[in-house]
PDB file of C-alpha atoms in Angstrom:
ATOM      1  CA  UNK A   1      91.298 100.492 129.178  1.00 60.00           C
ATOM      2  CA  UNK A   2      89.356 102.546 127.031  1.00 66.00           C
ATOM      3  CA  UNK A   3      91.823 104.382 124.207  1.00 69.00           C
ATOM      4  CA  UNK A   4      91.931 108.369 124.640  1.00 72.00           C
ATOM      5  CA  UNK A   5      93.548 111.208 122.821  1.00 74.00           C
ATOM      6  CA  UNK A   6      96.022 111.621 125.992  1.00 77.00           C
ATOM      7  CA  UNK A   7      96.873 107.559 125.573  1.00 80.00           C
ATOM      8  CA  UNK A   8      97.815 107.592 122.241  1.00 86.00           C
ATOM      9  CA  UNK A   9      99.620 110.281 122.297  1.00 88.00           C
ATOM     10  CA  UNK A  10     101.642 108.688 125.633  1.00 89.00           C
ATOM     11  CA  UNK A  11     102.122 105.566 123.443  1.00 91.00           C
ATOM     12  CA  UNK A  12     104.040 107.529 121.024  1.00 89.00           C
ATOM     13  CA  UNK A  13     106.506 108.618 122.601  1.00 91.00           C
ATOM     14  CA  UNK A  14     106.283 105.614 124.800  1.00 91.00           C
ATOM     15  CA  UNK A  15     107.417 103.538 121.156  1.00 90.00           C
ATOM     16  CA  UNK A  16     109.994 105.976 120.872  1.00 88.00           C
ATOM     17  CA  UNK A  17     111.807 106.532 124.232  1.00 89.00           C
ATOM     18  CA  UNK A  18     111.799 102.483 123.506  1.00 87.00           C
ATOM     19  CA  UNK A  19     112.809 102.482 119.580  1.00 83.00           C
ATOM     20  CA  UNK A  20     115.867 105.715 120.268  1.00 82.00           C
ATOM     21  CA  UNK A  21     117.088 103.392 123.687  1.00 81.00           C
ATOM     22  CA  UNK A  22     115.587 106.677 126.523  1.00 84.00           C
ATOM     23  CA  UNK A  23     114.443 109.036 127.122  1.00 88.00           C
ATOM     24  CA  UNK A  24     116.930 112.055 125.949  1.00 86.00           C
ATOM     25  CA  UNK A  25     117.510 111.145 123.263  1.00 84.00           C
ATOM     26  CA  UNK A  26     113.997 110.405 122.443  1.00 86.00           C
ATOM     27  CA  UNK A  27     113.243 113.563 123.619  1.00 86.00           C
ATOM     28  CA  UNK A  28     115.694 115.313 120.845  1.00 83.00           C
ATOM     29  CA  UNK A  29     113.479 113.748 118.347  1.00 79.00           C
ATOM     30  CA  UNK A  30     110.143 114.363 119.336  1.00 83.00           C
ATOM     31  CA  UNK A  31     111.096 118.133 119.729  1.00 83.00           C
ATOM     32  CA  UNK A  32     110.526 117.859 123.817  1.00 88.00           C
ATOM     33  CA  UNK A  33     111.515 118.239 127.428  1.00 88.00           C
ATOM     34  CA  UNK A  34     113.203 115.062 128.601  1.00 86.00           C
ATOM     35  CA  UNK A  35     111.413 116.000 132.198  1.00 88.00           C
ATOM     36  CA  UNK A  36     108.139 116.006 130.582  1.00 89.00           C
ATOM     37  CA  UNK A  37     108.738 113.424 128.526  1.00 90.00           C
ATOM     38  CA  UNK A  38     109.842 111.538 131.837  1.00 89.00           C
ATOM     39  CA  UNK A  39     106.602 112.985 133.995  1.00 90.00           C
ATOM     40  CA  UNK A  40     104.166 111.244 130.245  1.00 90.00           C
ATOM     41  CA  UNK A  41     105.507 107.901 131.041  1.00 91.00           C
ATOM     42  CA  UNK A  42     104.480 107.668 134.873  1.00 91.00           C
ATOM     43  CA  UNK A  43     101.669 109.400 134.085  1.00 90.00           C
ATOM     44  CA  UNK A  44     100.378 106.104 131.001  1.00 90.00           C
ATOM     45  CA  UNK A  45     102.228 103.416 133.857  1.00 91.00           C
ATOM     46  CA  UNK A  46      99.609 104.765 136.342  1.00 90.00           C
ATOM     47  CA  UNK A  47      97.039 104.559 134.233  1.00 89.00           C
ATOM     48  CA  UNK A  48      97.622 101.391 133.226  1.00 88.00           C
ATOM     49  CA  UNK A  49      98.782 100.109 136.125  1.00 90.00           C
ATOM     50  CA  UNK A  50     102.336  98.116 134.589  1.00 90.00           C
ATOM     51  CA  UNK A  51     106.086  99.224 135.094  1.00 92.00           C
ATOM     52  CA  UNK A  52     106.913  99.492 131.713  1.00 92.00           C
ATOM     53  CA  UNK A  53     110.653 100.779 132.007  1.00 90.00           C
ATOM     54  CA  UNK A  54     114.085  99.985 134.048  1.00 89.00           C
ATOM     55  CA  UNK A  55     115.233 103.344 135.321  1.00 84.00           C
ATOM     56  CA  UNK A  56     118.942 104.096 136.253  1.00 79.00           C
ATOM     57  CA  UNK A  57     120.775 106.555 136.729  1.00 73.00           C
ATOM     58  CA  UNK A  58     122.902 104.876 133.817  1.00 74.00           C
ATOM     59  CA  UNK A  59     120.257 103.169 131.418  1.00 77.00           C
ATOM     60  CA  UNK A  60     116.355 102.592 130.515  1.00 83.00           C
ATOM     61  CA  UNK A  61     115.430  99.243 130.031  1.00 88.00           C
ATOM     62  CA  UNK A  62     112.133  98.044 129.361  1.00 91.00           C
ATOM     63  CA  UNK A  63     110.334  95.947 131.684  1.00 93.00           C
ATOM     64  CA  UNK A  64     108.638  92.133 129.976  1.00 92.00           C
ATOM     65  CA  UNK A  65     105.525  94.188 130.192  1.00 93.00           C
ATOM     66  CA  UNK A  66     107.330  96.952 128.026  1.00 91.00           C
ATOM     67  CA  UNK A  67     108.288  94.573 126.193  1.00 91.00           C
ATOM     68  CA  UNK A  68     104.935  92.917 125.366  1.00 92.00           C
ATOM     69  CA  UNK A  69     103.771  96.621 124.063  1.00 91.00           C
ATOM     70  CA  UNK A  70     105.997  97.645 122.606  1.00 90.00           C
ATOM     71  CA  UNK A  71     105.186  94.448 120.055  1.00 88.00           C
ATOM     72  CA  UNK A  72     101.593  95.411 120.300  1.00 87.00           C
ATOM     73  CA  UNK A  73     102.493  98.345 118.507  1.00 88.00           C
ATOM     74  CA  UNK A  74     105.033  98.432 116.395  1.00 83.00           C
ATOM     75  CA  UNK A  75     102.850  97.097 113.691  1.00 80.00           C
ATOM     76  CA  UNK A  76      99.922 100.438 114.856  1.00 83.00           C
ATOM     77  CA  UNK A  77     102.141 103.059 114.224  1.00 79.00           C
ATOM     78  CA  UNK A  78     103.685 101.205 111.386  1.00 74.00           C
ATOM     79  CA  UNK A  79     100.259 101.170 109.818  1.00 74.00           C
ATOM     80  CA  UNK A  80      99.015 104.798 110.797  1.00 77.00           C
ATOM     81  CA  UNK A  81     102.209 106.381 109.611  1.00 72.00           C
ATOM     82  CA  UNK A  82     101.905 104.198 106.026  1.00 69.00           C
ATOM     83  CA  UNK A  83      98.419 105.438 106.124  1.00 74.00           C
ATOM     84  CA  UNK A  84      99.633 109.145 106.538  1.00 70.00           C
ATOM     85  CA  UNK A  85     102.131 109.013 103.806  1.00 62.00           C
ATOM     86  CA  UNK A  86      99.824 107.847 100.982  1.00 67.00           C
ATOM     87  CA  UNK A  87      97.661 111.095 101.837  1.00 69.00           C
ATOM     88  CA  UNK A  88     100.939 112.076  99.873  1.00 63.00           C
ATOM     89  CA  UNK A  89     100.028 110.603  97.170  1.00 68.00           C
ATOM     90  CA  UNK A  90      96.475 113.115  96.170  1.00 60.00           C
ATOM     91  CA  UNK A  91      98.599 116.506  97.268  1.00 63.00           C
ATOM     92  CA  UNK A  92     100.420 118.640  93.864  1.00 63.00           C
ATOM     93  CA  UNK A  93     103.444 118.367  95.804  1.00 70.00           C
ATOM     94  CA  UNK A  94     104.966 116.709  98.758  1.00 76.00           C
ATOM     95  CA  UNK A  95     104.769 117.627 102.220  1.00 80.00           C
ATOM     96  CA  UNK A  96     105.793 116.110 105.606  1.00 81.00           C
ATOM     97  CA  UNK A  97     109.255 115.650 107.022  1.00 86.00           C
ATOM     98  CA  UNK A  98     112.007 113.898 105.277  1.00 91.00           C
ATOM     99  CA  UNK A  99     114.975 112.504 107.469  1.00 91.00           C
ATOM    100  CA  UNK A 100     118.389 111.589 106.222  1.00 94.00           C
ATOM    101  CA  UNK A 101     122.082 110.116 107.580  1.00 94.00           C
ATOM    102  CA  UNK A 102     124.562 111.059 104.715  1.00 94.00           C
ATOM    103  CA  UNK A 103     128.161 110.547 105.098  1.00 92.00           C
ATOM    104  CA  UNK A 104     130.252 113.700 104.663  1.00 90.00           C
ATOM    105  CA  UNK A 105     131.384 113.289 100.904  1.00 91.00           C
ATOM    106  CA  UNK A 106     127.822 111.966  99.630  1.00 92.00           C
ATOM    107  CA  UNK A 107     126.502 115.338 101.385  1.00 92.00           C
ATOM    108  CA  UNK A 108     128.787 117.341  98.886  1.00 91.00           C
ATOM    109  CA  UNK A 109     129.170 115.370  95.898  1.00 91.00           C
ATOM    110  CA  UNK A 110     125.528 114.049  95.470  1.00 90.00           C
ATOM    111  CA  UNK A 111     123.106 116.363  97.884  1.00 91.00           C
ATOM    112  CA  UNK A 112     124.661 119.529  97.654  1.00 90.00           C
ATOM    113  CA  UNK A 113     124.572 119.886  94.041  1.00 90.00           C
ATOM    114  CA  UNK A 114     120.633 119.421  94.061  1.00 91.00           C
ATOM    115  CA  UNK A 115     118.889 120.992  97.676  1.00 92.00           C
ATOM    116  CA  UNK A 116     118.143 124.139  96.379  1.00 91.00           C
ATOM    117  CA  UNK A 117     116.049 122.267  93.709  1.00 92.00           C
ATOM    118  CA  UNK A 118     114.392 120.148  96.047  1.00 93.00           C
ATOM    119  CA  UNK A 119     114.381 122.498  98.315  1.00 92.00           C
ATOM    120  CA  UNK A 120     112.128 125.089  95.831  1.00 92.00           C
ATOM    121  CA  UNK A 121     110.461 122.785  94.074  1.00 91.00           C
ATOM    122  CA  UNK A 122     108.722 121.611  97.036  1.00 91.00           C
ATOM    123  CA  UNK A 123     108.419 124.505  99.393  1.00 92.00           C
ATOM    124  CA  UNK A 124     106.219 121.690 102.148  1.00 89.00           C
ATOM    125  CA  UNK A 125     109.029 119.800 102.838  1.00 91.00           C
ATOM    126  CA  UNK A 126     111.124 119.651 105.703  1.00 90.00           C
ATOM    127  CA  UNK A 127     114.334 118.381 104.856  1.00 92.00           C
ATOM    128  CA  UNK A 128     116.629 117.435 107.839  1.00 92.00           C
ATOM    129  CA  UNK A 129     120.345 116.134 106.868  1.00 92.00           C
ATOM    130  CA  UNK A 130     122.617 114.660 109.531  1.00 92.00           C
ATOM    131  CA  UNK A 131     125.794 113.828 108.168  1.00 92.00           C
ATOM    132  CA  UNK A 132     128.514 111.744 109.862  1.00 89.00           C
ATOM    133  CA  UNK A 133     130.913 109.049 108.610  1.00 86.00           C
ATOM    134  CA  UNK A 134     129.941 106.844 111.328  1.00 85.00           C
ATOM    135  CA  UNK A 135     127.625 103.172 110.135  1.00 85.00           C
ATOM    136  CA  UNK A 136     124.436 103.924 111.808  1.00 87.00           C
ATOM    137  CA  UNK A 137     121.114 101.929 112.517  1.00 88.00           C
ATOM    138  CA  UNK A 138     118.572 104.505 110.365  1.00 89.00           C
ATOM    139  CA  UNK A 139     115.365 102.667 111.837  1.00 83.00           C
ATOM    140  CA  UNK A 140     116.685 102.670 115.427  1.00 79.00           C
ATOM    141  CA  UNK A 141     117.630 105.558 115.067  1.00 82.00           C
ATOM    142  CA  UNK A 142     114.251 107.579 113.639  1.00 80.00           C
ATOM    143  CA  UNK A 143     116.022 108.289 109.818  1.00 89.00           C
ATOM    144  CA  UNK A 144     113.549 107.354 106.538  1.00 89.00           C
ATOM    145  CA  UNK A 145     116.893 106.810 105.065  1.00 93.00           C
ATOM    146  CA  UNK A 146     120.394 106.954 104.419  1.00 94.00           C
ATOM    147  CA  UNK A 147     122.933 107.408 101.777  1.00 94.00           C
ATOM    148  CA  UNK A 148     126.255 105.003 101.351  1.00 92.00           C
ATOM    149  CA  UNK A 149     128.461 103.436  99.729  1.00 89.00           C
ATOM    150  CA  UNK A 150     126.986 100.065  98.288  1.00 85.00           C
ATOM    151  CA  UNK A 151     128.715  97.966  99.812  1.00 81.00           C
ATOM    152  CA  UNK A 152     128.370  98.930 102.876  1.00 85.00           C
ATOM    153  CA  UNK A 153     124.295  99.023 102.997  1.00 89.00           C
ATOM    154  CA  UNK A 154     122.624  96.436 104.920  1.00 85.00           C
ATOM    155  CA  UNK A 155     121.395  93.696 103.181  1.00 84.00           C
ATOM    156  CA  UNK A 156     118.042  93.874 104.546  1.00 84.00           C
ATOM    157  CA  UNK A 157     117.380  97.461 102.834  1.00 90.00           C
ATOM    158  CA  UNK A 158     116.151  98.731  99.873  1.00 89.00           C
ATOM    159  CA  UNK A 159     118.761 100.416  98.036  1.00 91.00           C
ATOM    160  CA  UNK A 160     118.998 102.749  94.523  1.00 89.00           C
ATOM    161  CA  UNK A 161     121.985 103.297  92.930  1.00 90.00           C
ATOM    162  CA  UNK A 162     123.073 107.272  92.919  1.00 87.00           C
ATOM    163  CA  UNK A 163     125.110 107.295  90.086  1.00 84.00           C
ATOM    164  CA  UNK A 164     128.169 105.922  88.653  1.00 87.00           C
ATOM    165  CA  UNK A 165     130.949 103.594  90.356  1.00 91.00           C
ATOM    166  CA  UNK A 166     133.559 106.203  91.625  1.00 93.00           C
ATOM    167  CA  UNK A 167     137.744 106.807  91.419  1.00 94.00           C
ATOM    168  CA  UNK A 168     139.464 106.673  94.003  1.00 95.00           C
ATOM    169  CA  UNK A 169     142.769 108.122  94.059  1.00 96.00           C
ATOM    170  CA  UNK A 170     145.880 109.248  95.568  1.00 97.00           C
ATOM    171  CA  UNK A 171     146.782 112.991  96.035  1.00 97.00           C
ATOM    172  CA  UNK A 172     149.246 115.237  97.456  1.00 97.00           C
ATOM    173  CA  UNK A 173     151.000 119.061  97.212  1.00 97.00           C
ATOM    174  CA  UNK A 174     153.766 120.225  95.069  1.00 96.00           C
ATOM    175  CA  UNK A 175     155.641 120.674  98.544  1.00 96.00           C
ATOM    176  CA  UNK A 176     154.846 117.235  99.960  1.00 97.00           C
ATOM    177  CA  UNK A 177     156.364 115.654  96.055  1.00 96.00           C
ATOM    178  CA  UNK A 178     159.271 118.607  96.322  1.00 95.00           C
ATOM    179  CA  UNK A 179     160.324 118.040 100.336  1.00 95.00           C
ATOM    180  CA  UNK A 180     159.821 114.457  99.906  1.00 95.00           C
ATOM    181  CA  UNK A 181     160.064 113.078  96.382  1.00 95.00           C
ATOM    182  CA  UNK A 182     157.222 111.571  93.591  1.00 95.00           C
ATOM    183  CA  UNK A 183     156.403 107.943  94.897  1.00 95.00           C
ATOM    184  CA  UNK A 184     157.317 105.608  91.085  1.00 94.00           C
ATOM    185  CA  UNK A 185     155.597 102.419  92.162  1.00 94.00           C
ATOM    186  CA  UNK A 186     153.396 101.319  95.153  1.00 94.00           C
ATOM    187  CA  UNK A 187     156.038  99.991  97.571  1.00 92.00           C
ATOM    188  CA  UNK A 188     157.210 103.026  97.280  1.00 94.00           C
ATOM    189  CA  UNK A 189     154.761 104.692  99.622  1.00 94.00           C
ATOM    190  CA  UNK A 190     155.625 102.660 102.956  1.00 91.00           C
ATOM    191  CA  UNK A 191     158.762 105.604 103.014  1.00 92.00           C
ATOM    192  CA  UNK A 192     156.501 108.571 102.182  1.00 95.00           C
ATOM    193  CA  UNK A 193     153.586 110.245 104.897  1.00 95.00           C
ATOM    194  CA  UNK A 194     150.423 108.690 103.770  1.00 95.00           C
ATOM    195  CA  UNK A 195     147.229 109.947 105.682  1.00 95.00           C
ATOM    196  CA  UNK A 196     145.577 106.929 106.756  1.00 92.00           C
ATOM    197  CA  UNK A 197     140.594 106.704 107.121  1.00 90.00           C
ATOM    198  CA  UNK A 198     139.649 105.274 109.718  1.00 88.00           C
ATOM    199  CA  UNK A 199     136.018 104.314 108.247  1.00 83.00           C
ATOM    200  CA  UNK A 200     133.073 104.416 110.184  1.00 77.00           C
ATOM    201  CA  UNK A 201     132.667 100.862 111.502  1.00 77.00           C
ATOM    202  CA  UNK A 202     135.552 101.421 113.339  1.00 79.00           C
ATOM    203  CA  UNK A 203     138.424 100.138 111.033  1.00 82.00           C
ATOM    204  CA  UNK A 204     141.146 101.737 108.958  1.00 86.00           C
ATOM    205  CA  UNK A 205     141.312 101.503 105.032  1.00 85.00           C
ATOM    206  CA  UNK A 206     143.261  99.829 103.174  1.00 86.00           C
ATOM    207  CA  UNK A 207     144.096 101.793  99.943  1.00 91.00           C
ATOM    208  CA  UNK A 208     143.176  99.313  97.469  1.00 91.00           C
ATOM    209  CA  UNK A 209     145.429  99.965  93.928  1.00 93.00           C
ATOM    210  CA  UNK A 210     144.990  98.768  90.530  1.00 94.00           C
ATOM    211  CA  UNK A 211     146.740  99.007  86.782  1.00 93.00           C
ATOM    212  CA  UNK A 212     145.488  97.127  84.691  1.00 89.00           C
ATOM    213  CA  UNK A 213     145.150  93.502  85.419  1.00 88.00           C
ATOM    214  CA  UNK A 214     147.754  94.607  88.980  1.00 91.00           C
ATOM    215  CA  UNK A 215     146.329  95.000  91.440  1.00 92.00           C
ATOM    216  CA  UNK A 216     147.926  95.552  95.360  1.00 90.00           C
ATOM    217  CA  UNK A 217     146.760  96.632  98.828  1.00 91.00           C
ATOM    218  CA  UNK A 218     148.453  99.320 100.912  1.00 86.00           C
ATOM    219  CA  UNK A 219     149.044  98.895 104.023  1.00 81.00           C
ATOM    220  CA  UNK A 220     151.533 101.026 105.948  1.00 82.00           C
ATOM    221  CA  UNK A 221     152.034 103.091 109.179  1.00 84.00           C
ATOM    222  CA  UNK A 222     150.192 105.973 108.448  1.00 91.00           C
ATOM    223  CA  UNK A 223     152.068 109.227 109.252  1.00 91.00           C
ATOM    224  CA  UNK A 224     148.418 110.543 110.603  1.00 93.00           C
ATOM    225  CA  UNK A 225     144.772 109.199 110.962  1.00 93.00           C
ATOM    226  CA  UNK A 226     141.339 111.165 111.311  1.00 92.00           C
ATOM    227  CA  UNK A 227     138.158 110.096 110.157  1.00 87.00           C
ATOM    228  CA  UNK A 228     136.637 112.977 108.309  1.00 88.00           C
ATOM    229  CA  UNK A 229     137.549 113.464 104.648  1.00 90.00           C
ATOM    230  CA  UNK A 230     137.053 118.025 104.438  1.00 90.00           C
ATOM    231  CA  UNK A 231     140.067 116.772 107.218  1.00 93.00           C
ATOM    232  CA  UNK A 232     142.412 115.034 105.085  1.00 94.00           C
ATOM    233  CA  UNK A 233     141.794 117.208 101.925  1.00 95.00           C
ATOM    234  CA  UNK A 234     143.007 120.186 103.981  1.00 95.00           C
ATOM    235  CA  UNK A 235     146.106 118.080 105.441  1.00 96.00           C
ATOM    236  CA  UNK A 236     147.715 116.692 101.712  1.00 96.00           C
ATOM    237  CA  UNK A 237     147.065 120.823 100.306  1.00 96.00           C
ATOM    238  CA  UNK A 238     149.280 121.782 104.087  1.00 96.00           C
ATOM    239  CA  UNK A 239     152.065 119.439 102.714  1.00 96.00           C
ATOM    240  CA  UNK A 240     151.316 117.007 105.475  1.00 96.00           C
ATOM    241  CA  UNK A 241     151.687 113.281 102.995  1.00 96.00           C
ATOM    242  CA  UNK A 242     149.705 112.572 100.538  1.00 97.00           C
ATOM    243  CA  UNK A 243     145.690 111.332 100.285  1.00 96.00           C
ATOM    244  CA  UNK A 244     143.858 108.174  99.364  1.00 95.00           C
ATOM    245  CA  UNK A 245     140.738 110.552  98.306  1.00 94.00           C
ATOM    246  CA  UNK A 246     137.743 110.549  95.843  1.00 94.00           C
ATOM    247  CA  UNK A 247     138.223 112.095  92.514  1.00 95.00           C
ATOM    248  CA  UNK A 248     135.054 114.028  92.904  1.00 93.00           C
ATOM    249  CA  UNK A 249     135.937 115.300  96.286  1.00 93.00           C
ATOM    250  CA  UNK A 250     139.344 116.988  94.717  1.00 95.00           C
ATOM    251  CA  UNK A 251     138.493 118.474  91.169  1.00 94.00           C
ATOM    252  CA  UNK A 252     138.840 121.627  91.830  1.00 94.00           C
ATOM    253  CA  UNK A 253     141.891 120.733  93.936  1.00 96.00           C
ATOM    254  CA  UNK A 254     143.052 119.326  90.999  1.00 96.00           C
ATOM    255  CA  UNK A 255     142.361 121.402  88.438  1.00 96.00           C
ATOM    256  CA  UNK A 256     143.859 124.805  90.218  1.00 96.00           C
ATOM    257  CA  UNK A 257     147.159 122.667  91.432  1.00 95.00           C
ATOM    258  CA  UNK A 258     146.018 122.756  95.126  1.00 96.00           C
ATOM    259  CA  UNK A 259     147.261 119.113  94.576  1.00 97.00           C
ATOM    260  CA  UNK A 260     148.377 116.595  91.847  1.00 97.00           C
ATOM    261  CA  UNK A 261     147.775 113.335  91.285  1.00 97.00           C
ATOM    262  CA  UNK A 262     150.149 110.959  92.589  1.00 97.00           C
ATOM    263  CA  UNK A 263     151.344 107.416  90.327  1.00 96.00           C
ATOM    264  CA  UNK A 264     148.726 108.278  88.158  1.00 95.00           C
ATOM    265  CA  UNK A 265     148.818 105.352  86.794  1.00 95.00           C
ATOM    266  CA  UNK A 266     147.202 103.691  89.863  1.00 95.00           C
ATOM    267  CA  UNK A 267     144.067 104.118  90.933  1.00 93.00           C
ATOM    268  CA  UNK A 268     140.750 102.247  91.896  1.00 93.00           C
ATOM    269  CA  UNK A 269     137.202 101.765  91.008  1.00 92.00           C
ATOM    270  CA  UNK A 270     134.630 101.648  93.955  1.00 89.00           C
ATOM    271  CA  UNK A 271     130.841 100.655  95.130  1.00 90.00           C
ATOM    272  CA  UNK A 272     128.685 104.142  93.647  1.00 91.00           C
ATOM    273  CA  UNK A 273     126.728 106.116  96.227  1.00 92.00           C
ATOM    274  CA  UNK A 274     123.231 104.030  96.690  1.00 92.00           C
ATOM    275  CA  UNK A 275     120.108 105.636  99.219  1.00 92.00           C
ATOM    276  CA  UNK A 276     119.043 102.221 100.884  1.00 92.00           C
ATOM    277  CA  UNK A 277     115.414 102.595 103.216  1.00 90.00           C
ATOM    278  CA  UNK A 278     113.792  99.912 105.199  1.00 86.00           C
ATOM    279  CA  UNK A 279     111.970  97.424 103.136  1.00 76.00           C
ATOM    280  CA  UNK A 280     109.027  96.764 104.746  1.00 66.00           C
ATOM    281  CA  UNK A 281     108.075 100.586 104.518  1.00 66.00           C
ATOM    282  CA  UNK A 282     106.544 102.363 102.003  1.00 69.00           C
ATOM    283  CA  UNK A 283     108.965 104.874 100.208  1.00 77.00           C
ATOM    284  CA  UNK A 284     108.253 108.518 101.406  1.00 81.00           C
ATOM    285  CA  UNK A 285     107.522 110.839  98.518  1.00 84.00           C
ATOM    286  CA  UNK A 286     109.499 113.641  99.505  1.00 88.00           C
ATOM    287  CA  UNK A 287     111.551 110.463  99.449  1.00 90.00           C
ATOM    288  CA  UNK A 288     111.108 109.471  95.502  1.00 87.00           C
ATOM    289  CA  UNK A 289     111.406 112.813  95.022  1.00 90.00           C
ATOM    290  CA  UNK A 290     114.185 113.491  95.937  1.00 91.00           C
ATOM    291  CA  UNK A 291     116.016 110.235  94.319  1.00 88.00           C
ATOM    292  CA  UNK A 292     113.968 112.001  91.312  1.00 88.00           C
ATOM    293  CA  UNK A 293     116.099 114.677  90.881  1.00 89.00           C
ATOM    294  CA  UNK A 294     119.191 113.128  92.235  1.00 85.00           C
ATOM    295  CA  UNK A 295     119.357 110.817  88.917  1.00 80.00           C
ATOM    296  CA  UNK A 296     118.456 113.851  86.818  1.00 81.00           C
ATOM    297  CA  UNK A 297     121.179 115.322  87.845  1.00 74.00           C
TER     298      UNK A 297
END
């Protein structure tokens, strides 16, 4: 069959549906109506004379023909994207759409301080920042890059550090410490109301405490568990319990006295934030510019 402009657009939509795992998710990424997307795919199937999707009320999967088609066109569309991105090298400044997946702490500590400079310097870049702490597949979910702690970056990605290692400390409010007392050693924490953190992969984080050559891994009956850093900070400020948090995240609260450090001789250095992107992709100029500003700051 002869390839037309309509076929090219429909093939790209087919690729997006296959990679997103469904019509609704792909429609959101493409910013079009799901019913219009479904209609376009039925048109593609009619023109090719081959069924590409298995459709049920609960799921959409590729037929063997759809799987073969996806394998053939992914390379081509990747080459097209790389070719368009290469044009950015001939511009005075980067342009286009840059989509990032970022955890809460990185959004606040790494990106928020630099975004005003970035948006002012590169007004032709449309930046979309999705903030979530769960672990995602940035390729499958259509992101250009992500930010994670260094030990959480997938091994098949190119990773770039965005600063030094991070210091983790324990904090609580004065009201809490006046009511329940201050622990004198890590083992005392088992008798305190400690706020647990569920990580992006679903696992509970056990506090890692270090003092010189000593190391303790704290596993206790958590008084309260959440998966959101902002909530943990608020809970600690209102006297709910002791929190284990990045020192940089509570710098202002420590300075103002809203929070105080618990067992200050015990803390832990952890991996820095890393920006990562697929190794098979060319680094977008808009992303390169963001990395440069982040390193300067």
